[in-house]
Phi, psi and omega in degrees: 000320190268349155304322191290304176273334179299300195290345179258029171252323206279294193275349177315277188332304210300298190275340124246063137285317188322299152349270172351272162304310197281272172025296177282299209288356157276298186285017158292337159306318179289136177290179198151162157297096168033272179327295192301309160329350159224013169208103166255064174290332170292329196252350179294330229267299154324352146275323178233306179286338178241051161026067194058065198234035159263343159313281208317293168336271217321292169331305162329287196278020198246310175302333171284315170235357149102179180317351147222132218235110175267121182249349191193179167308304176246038189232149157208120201257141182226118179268006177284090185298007158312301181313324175297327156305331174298293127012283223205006189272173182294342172286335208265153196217018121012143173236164169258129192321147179217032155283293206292276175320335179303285177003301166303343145069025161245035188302006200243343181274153166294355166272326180254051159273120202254340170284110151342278161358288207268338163315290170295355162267002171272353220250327201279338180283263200279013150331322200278307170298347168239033144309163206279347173322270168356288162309344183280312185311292184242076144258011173262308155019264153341270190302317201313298212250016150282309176326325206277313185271353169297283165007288169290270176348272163344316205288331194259035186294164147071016209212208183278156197284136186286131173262085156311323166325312198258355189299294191330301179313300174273007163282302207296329205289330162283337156327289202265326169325290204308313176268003041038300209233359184044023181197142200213140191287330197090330193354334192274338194272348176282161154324124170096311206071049176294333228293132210246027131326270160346300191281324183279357137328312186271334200254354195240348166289359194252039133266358156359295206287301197307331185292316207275327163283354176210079186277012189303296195346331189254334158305327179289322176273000179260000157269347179291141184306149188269344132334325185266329175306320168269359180255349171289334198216107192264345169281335169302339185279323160346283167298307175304338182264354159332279172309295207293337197287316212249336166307309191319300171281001163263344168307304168281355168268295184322300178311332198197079186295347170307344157315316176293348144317330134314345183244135189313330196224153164288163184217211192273007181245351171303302183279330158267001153281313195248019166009132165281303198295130171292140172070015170289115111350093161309137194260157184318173170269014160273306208286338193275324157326321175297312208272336170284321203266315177312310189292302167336299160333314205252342183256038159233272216294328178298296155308349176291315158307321180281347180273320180317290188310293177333268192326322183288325173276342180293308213286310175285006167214111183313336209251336174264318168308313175275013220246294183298293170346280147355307214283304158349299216277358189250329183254025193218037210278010177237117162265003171238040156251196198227135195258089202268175171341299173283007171242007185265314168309356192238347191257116210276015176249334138302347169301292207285316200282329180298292199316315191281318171302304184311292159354281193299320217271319184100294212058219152353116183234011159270140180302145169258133182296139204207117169289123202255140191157174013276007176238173155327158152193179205242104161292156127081318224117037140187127169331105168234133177303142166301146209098336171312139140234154169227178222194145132243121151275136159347303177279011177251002153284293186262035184217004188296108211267337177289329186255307152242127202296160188058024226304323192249019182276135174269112226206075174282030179267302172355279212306353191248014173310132141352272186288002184291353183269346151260338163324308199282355170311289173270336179248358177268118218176055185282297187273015204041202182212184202078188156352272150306349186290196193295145185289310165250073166318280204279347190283321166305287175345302181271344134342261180275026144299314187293309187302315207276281181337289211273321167330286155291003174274328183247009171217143160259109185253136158249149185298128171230147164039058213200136167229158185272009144285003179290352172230101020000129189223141182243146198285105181216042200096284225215169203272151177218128189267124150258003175259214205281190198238141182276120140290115195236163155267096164321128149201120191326167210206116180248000000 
């Protein structure tokens, strides 16, 4: 016994050290900082003291060192949009970082499944629910809680200016429950839009950076009284009724899947209780957990933000607003009959102004890390070893001044070009590629047509006390906003 730990005191250190040494005398080639080449704390300090200011960092130094970056001992970041099919494309056979992903403490979900394999067999199980059938399927879903939220927006006509920040947010956030879960948090029915779901939401995304450089940090909070838990952190009560709303109804579909006979639509336990695919694992109720907070996460804030963006610049610029208007008031001259997806989808300047929102908005706005292997390869100009890991972000794609002119003028005109359909061939990439990429695609899509349309067609907003430096954003995965939340003055559109 006392042989047994003195040799795992010995080879634990040893073996990562290895890494290491081989590692550096190959990427000692890459430019980069002094630092970052030897600690990755240089990338910490821009993660947790400059409150996600390492996107901000990262652009510098690529202006400093050009299109490849040793961002860490074993990191190397590429500003080349070659690189991303090299990356993240259907060939690359890539891993996902499991410093970073763990972090989310969802490893049981198709996003934080880190074995490939098991990855494509979760992703070929809930494929079928979010296919554009499907999606077709339950778009009146959808319009219910698109209806919903026109509905609510209105209510503050003649009153106080409406906080579109958290409306929006909480449409989307009742959306993906409703389409998911055959069931919704209301979220659209709290004051304010408050819903303190919602709000533990928006707020649990900026501990990331704390999971991942100090992951004990999250066992001391999943043991912690939950008393004690809401008063260092009072948005953490949020998250407990999350987990109870959803620990629960997974208690009564595991006891009695007959239950889901009961839900208006099929949903995401239809198909991973009751699997089509042979030799399928039914998965625990931590994966079924896992796999509800993921799609919750990833189909409310992300779409939520792009609809935020969007409206304040079509709103912030008159000549696109009447332009979008135009388009609205002609294939659409009854606003209390009903306008669905495929015909919203063919009018092609809501197309441009959606395709530019996505764009401007980002989504992921962190490079996603990727392990490079199982062999060597060659990126950009240069041998990077297996083991690497590596990464481009998005926005060095779609902020790209060789690929779209103006990058940071908000321009739907772009989207009616000649060229634009190869641009979005190869460079738009908003939903990432591969594999891995987002699951629910056509399900965002029909989202925000319905959310962008039915907004201008049926309230007229005006901006109150909202600056486009007010969406300055700091990198916490996904953009995370501190300044003020965008607001309008609200009147029915007649």
């Amino acid at each position: 016994m006392i042989l047994s730990s003195t040799l795992d005191a010995i080879w634990i250190p040893v073996t990562l050290c290895i890494p290491f040494v081989l590692l550096t005398s190959t990427l000692k080639k890459v430019p980069g900082p002094w630092l970052a080449a030897r600690t990755r704390w240089y990338k910490a300090y821009f993660d947790l003291i400059c409150d996600g200011g390492f996107l901000k960092h990262l652009e510098w130094l690529h202006e400093e060192y050009g299109h490849v970056v040793r961002i860490g001992p074993n990191e190397v970041h590429f500003s080349d949009p070659s690189a991303f099919d090299l990356i993240y494309g259907s060939r690359s056979k890539f891993v996902k970082d499991p410093i970073v992903y763990n972090a989310f403490k969802q490893e049981l979900s198709s996003f934080g499944l880190l074995d490939p394999h098991e990855a494509k067999k979760r992703r070929e199980i809930l494929s079928p629910l979010f296919s554009r059938q499907a999606t077709l399927k339950l778009e009146q879903a959808i319009h219910e809680k698109v209806d919903k939220l026109v509905d609510r927006v209105l209510s503050y006509e003649g009153g106080m200016a409406c906080n579109l920040f958290m409306a929006f947010r909480s449409a989307t956030l009742d959306i993906i429950t409703s389409y998911c879960f055959a069931k919704s948090f209301d979220t659209l029915d709290n004051p304010g839009f408050q819903h303190p779901i919602l709000v533990a939401v928006l707020s649990g995304i900026t501990v990331i950076w704390t999971f991942k450089y100090f992951p004990c940090l999250y066992l001391v909070a999943e043991h912690m009284p939950g008393w004690l838990m809401h008063r260092i952190s009072p948005t953490s009560k949020g998250y407990t009724n999350l987990f109870g709303f959803l620990s629960k109804y997974l208690d009564m579909i595991l006891a009695d899947s007959s239950v889901l006979e009961s839900a208006d639509h099929e949903t995401i336990y239809h198909h991973l209780l009751h699997p089509k695919l042979q030799r399928y694992q039914v998965p625990s109720k931590k994966s079924l957990l896992d796999e509800s907070l993921t799609l919750l996460g990833a189909g409310s804030e992300t779409v939520g933000n792009v609809v935020t963006t969007g409206v304040f610049h079509v709103l912030s610029n008159e000549r696109i607003l009447n332009r979008l208007i135009t388009e609205l008031d002609e294939a659409w001259p009854d606003a209390s009959s009903y306008m669905g997806y495929q015909a919203l989808e063919k009018l092609p300047y809501l197309t441009a102004v959606v395709k530019e929102s996505i764009r401007i908005a980002h989504g992921v706005v962190t490079p996603m890390p990727r392990v490079v292997g199982p062999s060597d390869a060659f990126i950009s100009g240069y041998h990077v070893p297996a083991g690497t890991v590596v990464s481009i972000g998005i926005t060095f794609i779609h902020e790209n001044q060789k690929i779209f002119e103006m990058p940071k003028n908000f321009w739907p005109e772009r989207w009616l070009e000649h060229t634009s359909k190869d641009i979005e061939s190869n460079f738009f990439i908003p939903f990432s590629k591969g594999p891995r990429m987002c699951l629910g695609i056509n399900l965002a899509w029909c989202e925000l047509y319905l959310l962008f349309a039915n907004t201008f067609r049926k309230i007229e907003l005006k901006v109150h006390n909202t600056g486009i430096e007010d969406f300055d954003f700091q990198q916490h995965w996904l953009p995370v906003f501190r300044n003020r939340q965008f607001h309008a003055y609200v009147r029915a559109r007649q």
